[in-house]
Amino acid sequence: GLSTNEVYIDIPPLRVVHESYSFPYLEANTSNDVDGDFMGKGLPTVADAVGFSFEMPRNLIKIEEARLWWCGTGTALDTSDTYTIDVSGGIDDETTTATYGGITAAALTVAANDLAVADVTAAFDETGLQKPGNVTAVDVNKAAEGSGGDDPIMLCVSIVFVVC
């Protein structure tokens, strides 16, 4: 507000917003899968991938945390199955790979029929990805297949945004 002798400025406090994104898009042999309790997209073979897109909050300050959730299918997943996560972002009139970051070769381990989570915040750390209004794409790809029959079911990515 403004008067002839005073100026009022309202600076809202920072707050966190938690969002969770499931995987509506799939590539190659990826299909819907269920372990009896949880439903998601399966990653049965190398190069199978799931993904989603979203717009960064327009009042974004930073991403506090990003976590990838998956579960097993009745067989324990050992360290031989790995994934990559690729993140790209841009604004109107930029190329689709304007800003790109990711994580490579992280293990997808979990006990039989258990839930698992991994911190994937580093995939969003590339300069320019955490930009208000960026349209952002996230792609999770099975990079390596170890022992067969221990394939993950990809559930979601949850992101904690700090906004003003």
mmCIF file with all atom_site columns, C-alpha atoms in Angstrom:
data_model
loop_
_atom_site.group_PDB
_atom_site.id
_atom_site.type_symbol
_atom_site.label_atom_id
_atom_site.label_alt_id
_atom_site.label_comp_id
_atom_site.label_asym_id
_atom_site.label_entity_id
_atom_site.label_seq_id
_atom_site.pdbx_PDB_ins_code
_atom_site.Cartn_x
_atom_site.Cartn_y
_atom_site.Cartn_z
_atom_site.occupancy
_atom_site.B_iso_or_equiv
_atom_site.pdbx_formal_charge
_atom_site.auth_seq_id
_atom_site.auth_comp_id
_atom_site.auth_asym_id
_atom_site.auth_atom_id
_atom_site.pdbx_PDB_model_num
ATOM 1   C CA . GLY A 1 1   ? 0.000  0.000   0.000   1.00 0.00 ? 1   GLY A CA 1
ATOM 2   C CA . LEU A 1 2   ? 1.024  3.589   -0.468  1.00 0.00 ? 2   LEU A CA 1
ATOM 3   C CA . SER A 1 3   ? -0.019 6.845   1.210   1.00 0.00 ? 3   SER A CA 1
ATOM 4   C CA . THR A 1 4   ? 1.490  10.335  1.215   1.00 0.00 ? 4   THR A CA 1
ATOM 5   C CA . ASN A 1 5   ? 3.775  9.534   4.165   1.00 0.00 ? 5   ASN A CA 1
ATOM 6   C CA . GLU A 1 6   ? 3.939  5.713   4.497   1.00 0.00 ? 6   GLU A CA 1
ATOM 7   C CA . VAL A 1 7   ? 4.759  2.711   2.334   1.00 0.00 ? 7   VAL A CA 1
ATOM 8   C CA . TYR A 1 8   ? 3.480  -0.756  3.237   1.00 0.00 ? 8   TYR A CA 1
ATOM 9   C CA . ILE A 1 9   ? 5.132  -3.830  1.774   1.00 0.00 ? 9   ILE A CA 1
ATOM 10  C CA . ASP A 1 10  ? 3.711  -7.292  2.316   1.00 0.00 ? 10  ASP A CA 1
ATOM 11  C CA . ILE A 1 11  ? 6.363  -9.974  1.838   1.00 0.00 ? 11  ILE A CA 1
ATOM 12  C CA . PRO A 1 12  ? 4.755  -13.369 2.293   1.00 0.00 ? 12  PRO A CA 1
ATOM 13  C CA . PRO A 1 13  ? 6.755  -16.006 4.171   1.00 0.00 ? 13  PRO A CA 1
ATOM 14  C CA . LEU A 1 14  ? 8.306  -18.881 2.256   1.00 0.00 ? 14  LEU A CA 1
ATOM 15  C CA . ARG A 1 15  ? 6.325  -22.093 2.403   1.00 0.00 ? 15  ARG A CA 1
ATOM 16  C CA . VAL A 1 16  ? 6.608  -25.604 1.032   1.00 0.00 ? 16  VAL A CA 1
ATOM 17  C CA . VAL A 1 17  ? 4.239  -27.305 -1.365  1.00 0.00 ? 17  VAL A CA 1
ATOM 18  C CA . HIS A 1 18  ? 4.322  -31.075 -1.806  1.00 0.00 ? 18  HIS A CA 1
ATOM 19  C CA . GLU A 1 19  ? 3.236  -32.531 -5.160  1.00 0.00 ? 19  GLU A CA 1
ATOM 20  C CA . SER A 1 20  ? 3.246  -36.128 -6.361  1.00 0.00 ? 20  SER A CA 1
ATOM 21  C CA . TYR A 1 21  ? 3.343  -37.090 -10.046 1.00 0.00 ? 21  TYR A CA 1
ATOM 22  C CA . SER A 1 22  ? 2.528  -40.561 -11.374 1.00 0.00 ? 22  SER A CA 1
ATOM 23  C CA . PHE A 1 23  ? 3.722  -41.910 -14.724 1.00 0.00 ? 23  PHE A CA 1
ATOM 24  C CA . PRO A 1 24  ? 1.039  -41.634 -17.429 1.00 0.00 ? 24  PRO A CA 1
ATOM 25  C CA . TYR A 1 25  ? 3.505  -42.095 -20.296 1.00 0.00 ? 25  TYR A CA 1
ATOM 26  C CA . LEU A 1 26  ? 5.337  -45.283 -21.174 1.00 0.00 ? 26  LEU A CA 1
ATOM 27  C CA . GLU A 1 27  ? 7.770  -46.448 -23.830 1.00 0.00 ? 27  GLU A CA 1
ATOM 28  C CA . ALA A 1 28  ? 8.764  -49.798 -25.389 1.00 0.00 ? 28  ALA A CA 1
ATOM 29  C CA . ASN A 1 29  ? 7.467  -52.878 -23.493 1.00 0.00 ? 29  ASN A CA 1
ATOM 30  C CA . THR A 1 30  ? 6.447  -50.929 -20.422 1.00 0.00 ? 30  THR A CA 1
ATOM 31  C CA . SER A 1 31  ? 2.903  -51.652 -19.304 1.00 0.00 ? 31  SER A CA 1
ATOM 32  C CA . ASN A 1 32  ? 0.620  -51.315 -16.312 1.00 0.00 ? 32  ASN A CA 1
ATOM 33  C CA . ASP A 1 33  ? 1.675  -53.627 -13.497 1.00 0.00 ? 33  ASP A CA 1
ATOM 34  C CA . VAL A 1 34  ? 0.482  -54.501 -10.013 1.00 0.00 ? 34  VAL A CA 1
ATOM 35  C CA . ASP A 1 35  ? 2.082  -56.291 -7.066  1.00 0.00 ? 35  ASP A CA 1
ATOM 36  C CA . GLY A 1 36  ? -1.226 -57.029 -5.341  1.00 0.00 ? 36  GLY A CA 1
ATOM 37  C CA . ASP A 1 37  ? -1.244 -53.772 -3.407  1.00 0.00 ? 37  ASP A CA 1
ATOM 38  C CA . PHE A 1 38  ? 0.268  -51.032 -5.589  1.00 0.00 ? 38  PHE A CA 1
ATOM 39  C CA . MET A 1 39  ? -0.304 -50.220 -9.239  1.00 0.00 ? 39  MET A CA 1
ATOM 40  C CA . GLY A 1 40  ? 2.141  -48.495 -11.561 1.00 0.00 ? 40  GLY A CA 1
ATOM 41  C CA . LYS A 1 41  ? 4.164  -48.919 -14.716 1.00 0.00 ? 41  LYS A CA 1
ATOM 42  C CA . GLY A 1 42  ? 6.518  -51.898 -14.976 1.00 0.00 ? 42  GLY A CA 1
ATOM 43  C CA . LEU A 1 43  ? 10.097 -51.721 -16.279 1.00 0.00 ? 43  LEU A CA 1
ATOM 44  C CA . PRO A 1 44  ? 10.662 -55.315 -17.461 1.00 0.00 ? 44  PRO A CA 1
ATOM 45  C CA . THR A 1 45  ? 13.522 -54.824 -19.953 1.00 0.00 ? 45  THR A CA 1
ATOM 46  C CA . VAL A 1 46  ? 16.474 -52.557 -20.689 1.00 0.00 ? 46  VAL A CA 1
ATOM 47  C CA . ALA A 1 47  ? 15.482 -49.228 -22.299 1.00 0.00 ? 47  ALA A CA 1
ATOM 48  C CA . ASP A 1 48  ? 11.900 -49.388 -21.005 1.00 0.00 ? 48  ASP A CA 1
ATOM 49  C CA . ALA A 1 49  ? 10.936 -45.966 -19.717 1.00 0.00 ? 49  ALA A CA 1
ATOM 50  C CA . VAL A 1 50  ? 8.137  -44.071 -18.012 1.00 0.00 ? 50  VAL A CA 1
ATOM 51  C CA . GLY A 1 51  ? 7.622  -40.347 -17.739 1.00 0.00 ? 51  GLY A CA 1
ATOM 52  C CA . PHE A 1 52  ? 5.504  -37.306 -17.032 1.00 0.00 ? 52  PHE A CA 1
ATOM 53  C CA . SER A 1 53  ? 5.512  -33.563 -17.638 1.00 0.00 ? 53  SER A CA 1
ATOM 54  C CA . PHE A 1 54  ? 4.481  -30.653 -15.438 1.00 0.00 ? 54  PHE A CA 1
ATOM 55  C CA . GLU A 1 55  ? 4.889  -26.905 -15.077 1.00 0.00 ? 55  GLU A CA 1
ATOM 56  C CA . MET A 1 56  ? 7.140  -25.607 -12.290 1.00 0.00 ? 56  MET A CA 1
ATOM 57  C CA . PRO A 1 57  ? 5.211  -23.397 -9.860  1.00 0.00 ? 57  PRO A CA 1
ATOM 58  C CA . ARG A 1 58  ? 5.259  -19.778 -11.023 1.00 0.00 ? 58  ARG A CA 1
ATOM 59  C CA . ASN A 1 59  ? 6.199  -18.665 -7.518  1.00 0.00 ? 59  ASN A CA 1
ATOM 60  C CA . LEU A 1 60  ? 9.047  -21.219 -7.251  1.00 0.00 ? 60  LEU A CA 1
ATOM 61  C CA . ILE A 1 61  ? 12.096 -20.440 -5.133  1.00 0.00 ? 61  ILE A CA 1
ATOM 62  C CA . LYS A 1 62  ? 13.695 -23.910 -5.296  1.00 0.00 ? 62  LYS A CA 1
ATOM 63  C CA . ILE A 1 63  ? 13.097 -27.638 -5.136  1.00 0.00 ? 63  ILE A CA 1
ATOM 64  C CA . GLU A 1 64  ? 13.764 -28.826 -1.602  1.00 0.00 ? 64  GLU A CA 1
ATOM 65  C CA . GLU A 1 65  ? 13.511 -32.539 -2.348  1.00 0.00 ? 65  GLU A CA 1
ATOM 66  C CA . ALA A 1 66  ? 12.506 -34.962 -5.099  1.00 0.00 ? 66  ALA A CA 1
ATOM 67  C CA . ARG A 1 67  ? 11.920 -38.647 -4.396  1.00 0.00 ? 67  ARG A CA 1
ATOM 68  C CA . LEU A 1 68  ? 11.319 -41.565 -6.761  1.00 0.00 ? 68  LEU A CA 1
ATOM 69  C CA . TRP A 1 69  ? 9.012  -44.332 -5.456  1.00 0.00 ? 69  TRP A CA 1
ATOM 70  C CA . TRP A 1 70  ? 8.796  -47.910 -6.751  1.00 0.00 ? 70  TRP A CA 1
ATOM 71  C CA . CYS A 1 71  ? 7.926  -51.391 -5.473  1.00 0.00 ? 71  CYS A CA 1
ATOM 72  C CA . GLY A 1 72  ? 8.830  -54.979 -6.214  1.00 0.00 ? 72  GLY A CA 1
ATOM 73  C CA . THR A 1 73  ? 6.687  -57.696 -7.724  1.00 0.00 ? 73  THR A CA 1
ATOM 74  C CA . GLY A 1 74  ? 7.182  -60.546 -5.256  1.00 0.00 ? 74  GLY A CA 1
ATOM 75  C CA . THR A 1 75  ? 10.900 -61.033 -5.947  1.00 0.00 ? 75  THR A CA 1
ATOM 76  C CA . ALA A 1 76  ? 13.603 -58.956 -4.278  1.00 0.00 ? 76  ALA A CA 1
ATOM 77  C CA . LEU A 1 77  ? 15.343 -56.494 -6.615  1.00 0.00 ? 77  LEU A CA 1
ATOM 78  C CA . ASP A 1 78  ? 19.128 -56.653 -6.319  1.00 0.00 ? 78  ASP A CA 1
ATOM 79  C CA . THR A 1 79  ? 21.659 -53.981 -7.290  1.00 0.00 ? 79  THR A CA 1
ATOM 80  C CA . SER A 1 80  ? 22.007 -55.341 -10.834 1.00 0.00 ? 80  SER A CA 1
ATOM 81  C CA . ASP A 1 81  ? 18.904 -53.492 -12.092 1.00 0.00 ? 81  ASP A CA 1
ATOM 82  C CA . THR A 1 82  ? 19.700 -49.801 -12.535 1.00 0.00 ? 82  THR A CA 1
ATOM 83  C CA . TYR A 1 83  ? 17.834 -46.772 -13.801 1.00 0.00 ? 83  TYR A CA 1
ATOM 84  C CA . THR A 1 84  ? 18.580 -43.340 -15.200 1.00 0.00 ? 84  THR A CA 1
ATOM 85  C CA . ILE A 1 85  ? 16.423 -40.300 -14.615 1.00 0.00 ? 85  ILE A CA 1
ATOM 86  C CA . ASP A 1 86  ? 16.503 -37.515 -17.170 1.00 0.00 ? 86  ASP A CA 1
ATOM 87  C CA . VAL A 1 87  ? 14.954 -34.101 -16.587 1.00 0.00 ? 87  VAL A CA 1
ATOM 88  C CA . SER A 1 88  ? 14.534 -31.402 -19.218 1.00 0.00 ? 88  SER A CA 1
ATOM 89  C CA . GLY A 1 89  ? 12.813 -28.056 -19.050 1.00 0.00 ? 89  GLY A CA 1
ATOM 90  C CA . GLY A 1 90  ? 12.085 -24.961 -21.004 1.00 0.00 ? 90  GLY A CA 1
ATOM 91  C CA . ILE A 1 91  ? 9.746  -22.053 -21.492 1.00 0.00 ? 91  ILE A CA 1
ATOM 92  C CA . ASP A 1 92  ? 7.726  -20.893 -24.484 1.00 0.00 ? 92  ASP A CA 1
ATOM 93  C CA . ASP A 1 93  ? 9.765  -20.749 -27.701 1.00 0.00 ? 93  ASP A CA 1
ATOM 94  C CA . GLU A 1 94  ? 12.741 -22.756 -26.390 1.00 0.00 ? 94  GLU A CA 1
ATOM 95  C CA . THR A 1 95  ? 13.871 -26.060 -27.852 1.00 0.00 ? 95  THR A CA 1
ATOM 96  C CA . THR A 1 96  ? 12.664 -29.156 -26.017 1.00 0.00 ? 96  THR A CA 1
ATOM 97  C CA . THR A 1 97  ? 16.185 -29.824 -24.706 1.00 0.00 ? 97  THR A CA 1
ATOM 98  C CA . ALA A 1 98  ? 16.878 -26.237 -23.665 1.00 0.00 ? 98  ALA A CA 1
ATOM 99  C CA . THR A 1 99  ? 17.928 -27.282 -20.175 1.00 0.00 ? 99  THR A CA 1
ATOM 100 C CA . TYR A 1 100 ? 18.831 -30.839 -19.307 1.00 0.00 ? 100 TYR A CA 1
ATOM 101 C CA . GLY A 1 101 ? 19.958 -32.711 -16.189 1.00 0.00 ? 101 GLY A CA 1
ATOM 102 C CA . GLY A 1 102 ? 19.773 -36.165 -14.712 1.00 0.00 ? 102 GLY A CA 1
ATOM 103 C CA . ILE A 1 103 ? 21.116 -39.059 -12.682 1.00 0.00 ? 103 ILE A CA 1
ATOM 104 C CA . THR A 1 104 ? 22.728 -42.108 -14.226 1.00 0.00 ? 104 THR A CA 1
ATOM 105 C CA . ALA A 1 105 ? 23.047 -45.749 -13.184 1.00 0.00 ? 105 ALA A CA 1
ATOM 106 C CA . ALA A 1 106 ? 21.437 -45.814 -9.746  1.00 0.00 ? 106 ALA A CA 1
ATOM 107 C CA . ALA A 1 107 ? 20.356 -49.197 -8.356  1.00 0.00 ? 107 ALA A CA 1
ATOM 108 C CA . LEU A 1 108 ? 16.682 -50.166 -8.015  1.00 0.00 ? 108 LEU A CA 1
ATOM 109 C CA . THR A 1 109 ? 16.803 -52.403 -4.957  1.00 0.00 ? 109 THR A CA 1
ATOM 110 C CA . VAL A 1 110 ? 13.883 -53.478 -2.806  1.00 0.00 ? 110 VAL A CA 1
ATOM 111 C CA . ALA A 1 111 ? 12.823 -56.515 -0.792  1.00 0.00 ? 111 ALA A CA 1
ATOM 112 C CA . ALA A 1 112 ? 10.057 -58.709 -2.200  1.00 0.00 ? 112 ALA A CA 1
ATOM 113 C CA . ASN A 1 113 ? 6.675  -56.934 -2.118  1.00 0.00 ? 113 ASN A CA 1
ATOM 114 C CA . ASP A 1 114 ? 8.138  -53.854 -0.397  1.00 0.00 ? 114 ASP A CA 1
ATOM 115 C CA . LEU A 1 115 ? 8.027  -50.161 -1.247  1.00 0.00 ? 115 LEU A CA 1
ATOM 116 C CA . ALA A 1 116 ? 11.270 -48.333 -1.986  1.00 0.00 ? 116 ALA A CA 1
ATOM 117 C CA . VAL A 1 117 ? 12.254 -44.684 -2.365  1.00 0.00 ? 117 VAL A CA 1
ATOM 118 C CA . ALA A 1 118 ? 15.344 -42.869 -3.636  1.00 0.00 ? 118 ALA A CA 1
ATOM 119 C CA . ASP A 1 119 ? 16.389 -39.241 -3.397  1.00 0.00 ? 119 ASP A CA 1
ATOM 120 C CA . VAL A 1 120 ? 16.542 -37.921 -6.990  1.00 0.00 ? 120 VAL A CA 1
ATOM 121 C CA . THR A 1 121 ? 16.833 -34.230 -6.125  1.00 0.00 ? 121 THR A CA 1
ATOM 122 C CA . ALA A 1 122 ? 20.174 -34.022 -7.948  1.00 0.00 ? 122 ALA A CA 1
ATOM 123 C CA . ALA A 1 123 ? 18.389 -34.720 -11.259 1.00 0.00 ? 123 ALA A CA 1
ATOM 124 C CA . PHE A 1 124 ? 16.735 -31.291 -10.936 1.00 0.00 ? 124 PHE A CA 1
ATOM 125 C CA . ASP A 1 125 ? 19.926 -29.403 -10.018 1.00 0.00 ? 125 ASP A CA 1
ATOM 126 C CA . GLU A 1 126 ? 21.106 -28.390 -13.506 1.00 0.00 ? 126 GLU A CA 1
ATOM 127 C CA . THR A 1 127 ? 21.212 -24.596 -13.850 1.00 0.00 ? 127 THR A CA 1
ATOM 128 C CA . GLY A 1 128 ? 17.960 -23.357 -15.369 1.00 0.00 ? 128 GLY A CA 1
ATOM 129 C CA . LEU A 1 129 ? 15.752 -26.352 -14.520 1.00 0.00 ? 129 LEU A CA 1
ATOM 130 C CA . GLN A 1 130 ? 14.400 -24.850 -11.307 1.00 0.00 ? 130 GLN A CA 1
ATOM 131 C CA . LYS A 1 131 ? 12.913 -21.848 -13.067 1.00 0.00 ? 131 LYS A CA 1
ATOM 132 C CA . PRO A 1 132 ? 9.400  -20.521 -12.376 1.00 0.00 ? 132 PRO A CA 1
ATOM 133 C CA . GLY A 1 133 ? 7.023  -21.512 -15.154 1.00 0.00 ? 133 GLY A CA 1
ATOM 134 C CA . ASN A 1 134 ? 9.386  -24.027 -16.818 1.00 0.00 ? 134 ASN A CA 1
ATOM 135 C CA . VAL A 1 135 ? 7.570  -26.897 -18.474 1.00 0.00 ? 135 VAL A CA 1
ATOM 136 C CA . THR A 1 136 ? 9.524  -29.860 -17.162 1.00 0.00 ? 136 THR A CA 1
ATOM 137 C CA . ALA A 1 137 ? 9.696  -33.446 -18.414 1.00 0.00 ? 137 ALA A CA 1
ATOM 138 C CA . VAL A 1 138 ? 10.892 -36.353 -16.273 1.00 0.00 ? 138 VAL A CA 1
ATOM 139 C CA . ASP A 1 139 ? 11.912 -39.671 -17.858 1.00 0.00 ? 139 ASP A CA 1
ATOM 140 C CA . VAL A 1 140 ? 12.852 -42.766 -15.817 1.00 0.00 ? 140 VAL A CA 1
ATOM 141 C CA . ASN A 1 141 ? 14.618 -45.389 -17.917 1.00 0.00 ? 141 ASN A CA 1
ATOM 142 C CA . LYS A 1 142 ? 15.755 -48.915 -17.055 1.00 0.00 ? 142 LYS A CA 1
ATOM 143 C CA . ALA A 1 143 ? 19.472 -48.698 -17.851 1.00 0.00 ? 143 ALA A CA 1
ATOM 144 C CA . ALA A 1 144 ? 20.565 -52.243 -17.000 1.00 0.00 ? 144 ALA A CA 1
ATOM 145 C CA . GLU A 1 145 ? 18.897 -55.585 -16.376 1.00 0.00 ? 145 GLU A CA 1
ATOM 146 C CA . GLY A 1 146 ? 20.620 -57.893 -13.945 1.00 0.00 ? 146 GLY A CA 1
ATOM 147 C CA . SER A 1 147 ? 19.015 -61.112 -12.885 1.00 0.00 ? 147 SER A CA 1
ATOM 148 C CA . GLY A 1 148 ? 15.679 -61.668 -14.610 1.00 0.00 ? 148 GLY A CA 1
ATOM 149 C CA . GLY A 1 149 ? 12.269 -61.615 -12.992 1.00 0.00 ? 149 GLY A CA 1
ATOM 150 C CA . ASP A 1 150 ? 13.031 -58.916 -10.427 1.00 0.00 ? 150 ASP A CA 1
ATOM 151 C CA . ASP A 1 151 ? 11.529 -55.978 -12.254 1.00 0.00 ? 151 ASP A CA 1
ATOM 152 C CA . PRO A 1 152 ? 10.362 -52.788 -10.530 1.00 0.00 ? 152 PRO A CA 1
ATOM 153 C CA . ILE A 1 153 ? 6.946  -51.177 -10.682 1.00 0.00 ? 153 ILE A CA 1
ATOM 154 C CA . MET A 1 154 ? 7.412  -47.413 -10.945 1.00 0.00 ? 154 MET A CA 1
ATOM 155 C CA . LEU A 1 155 ? 4.901  -45.569 -8.761  1.00 0.00 ? 155 LEU A CA 1
ATOM 156 C CA . CYS A 1 156 ? 5.547  -41.822 -8.651  1.00 0.00 ? 156 CYS A CA 1
ATOM 157 C CA . VAL A 1 157 ? 7.924  -38.929 -8.091  1.00 0.00 ? 157 VAL A CA 1
ATOM 158 C CA . SER A 1 158 ? 7.128  -36.660 -5.162  1.00 0.00 ? 158 SER A CA 1
ATOM 159 C CA . ILE A 1 159 ? 8.576  -33.147 -5.166  1.00 0.00 ? 159 ILE A CA 1
ATOM 160 C CA . VAL A 1 160 ? 8.748  -30.630 -2.336  1.00 0.00 ? 160 VAL A CA 1
ATOM 161 C CA . PHE A 1 161 ? 8.808  -27.081 -3.724  1.00 0.00 ? 161 PHE A CA 1
ATOM 162 C CA . VAL A 1 162 ? 9.777  -23.984 -1.728  1.00 0.00 ? 162 VAL A CA 1
ATOM 163 C CA . VAL A 1 163 ? 7.549  -21.145 -2.954  1.00 0.00 ? 163 VAL A CA 1
ATOM 164 C CA . CYS A 1 164 ? 6.755  -17.591 -1.923  1.00 0.00 ? 164 CYS A CA 1
#
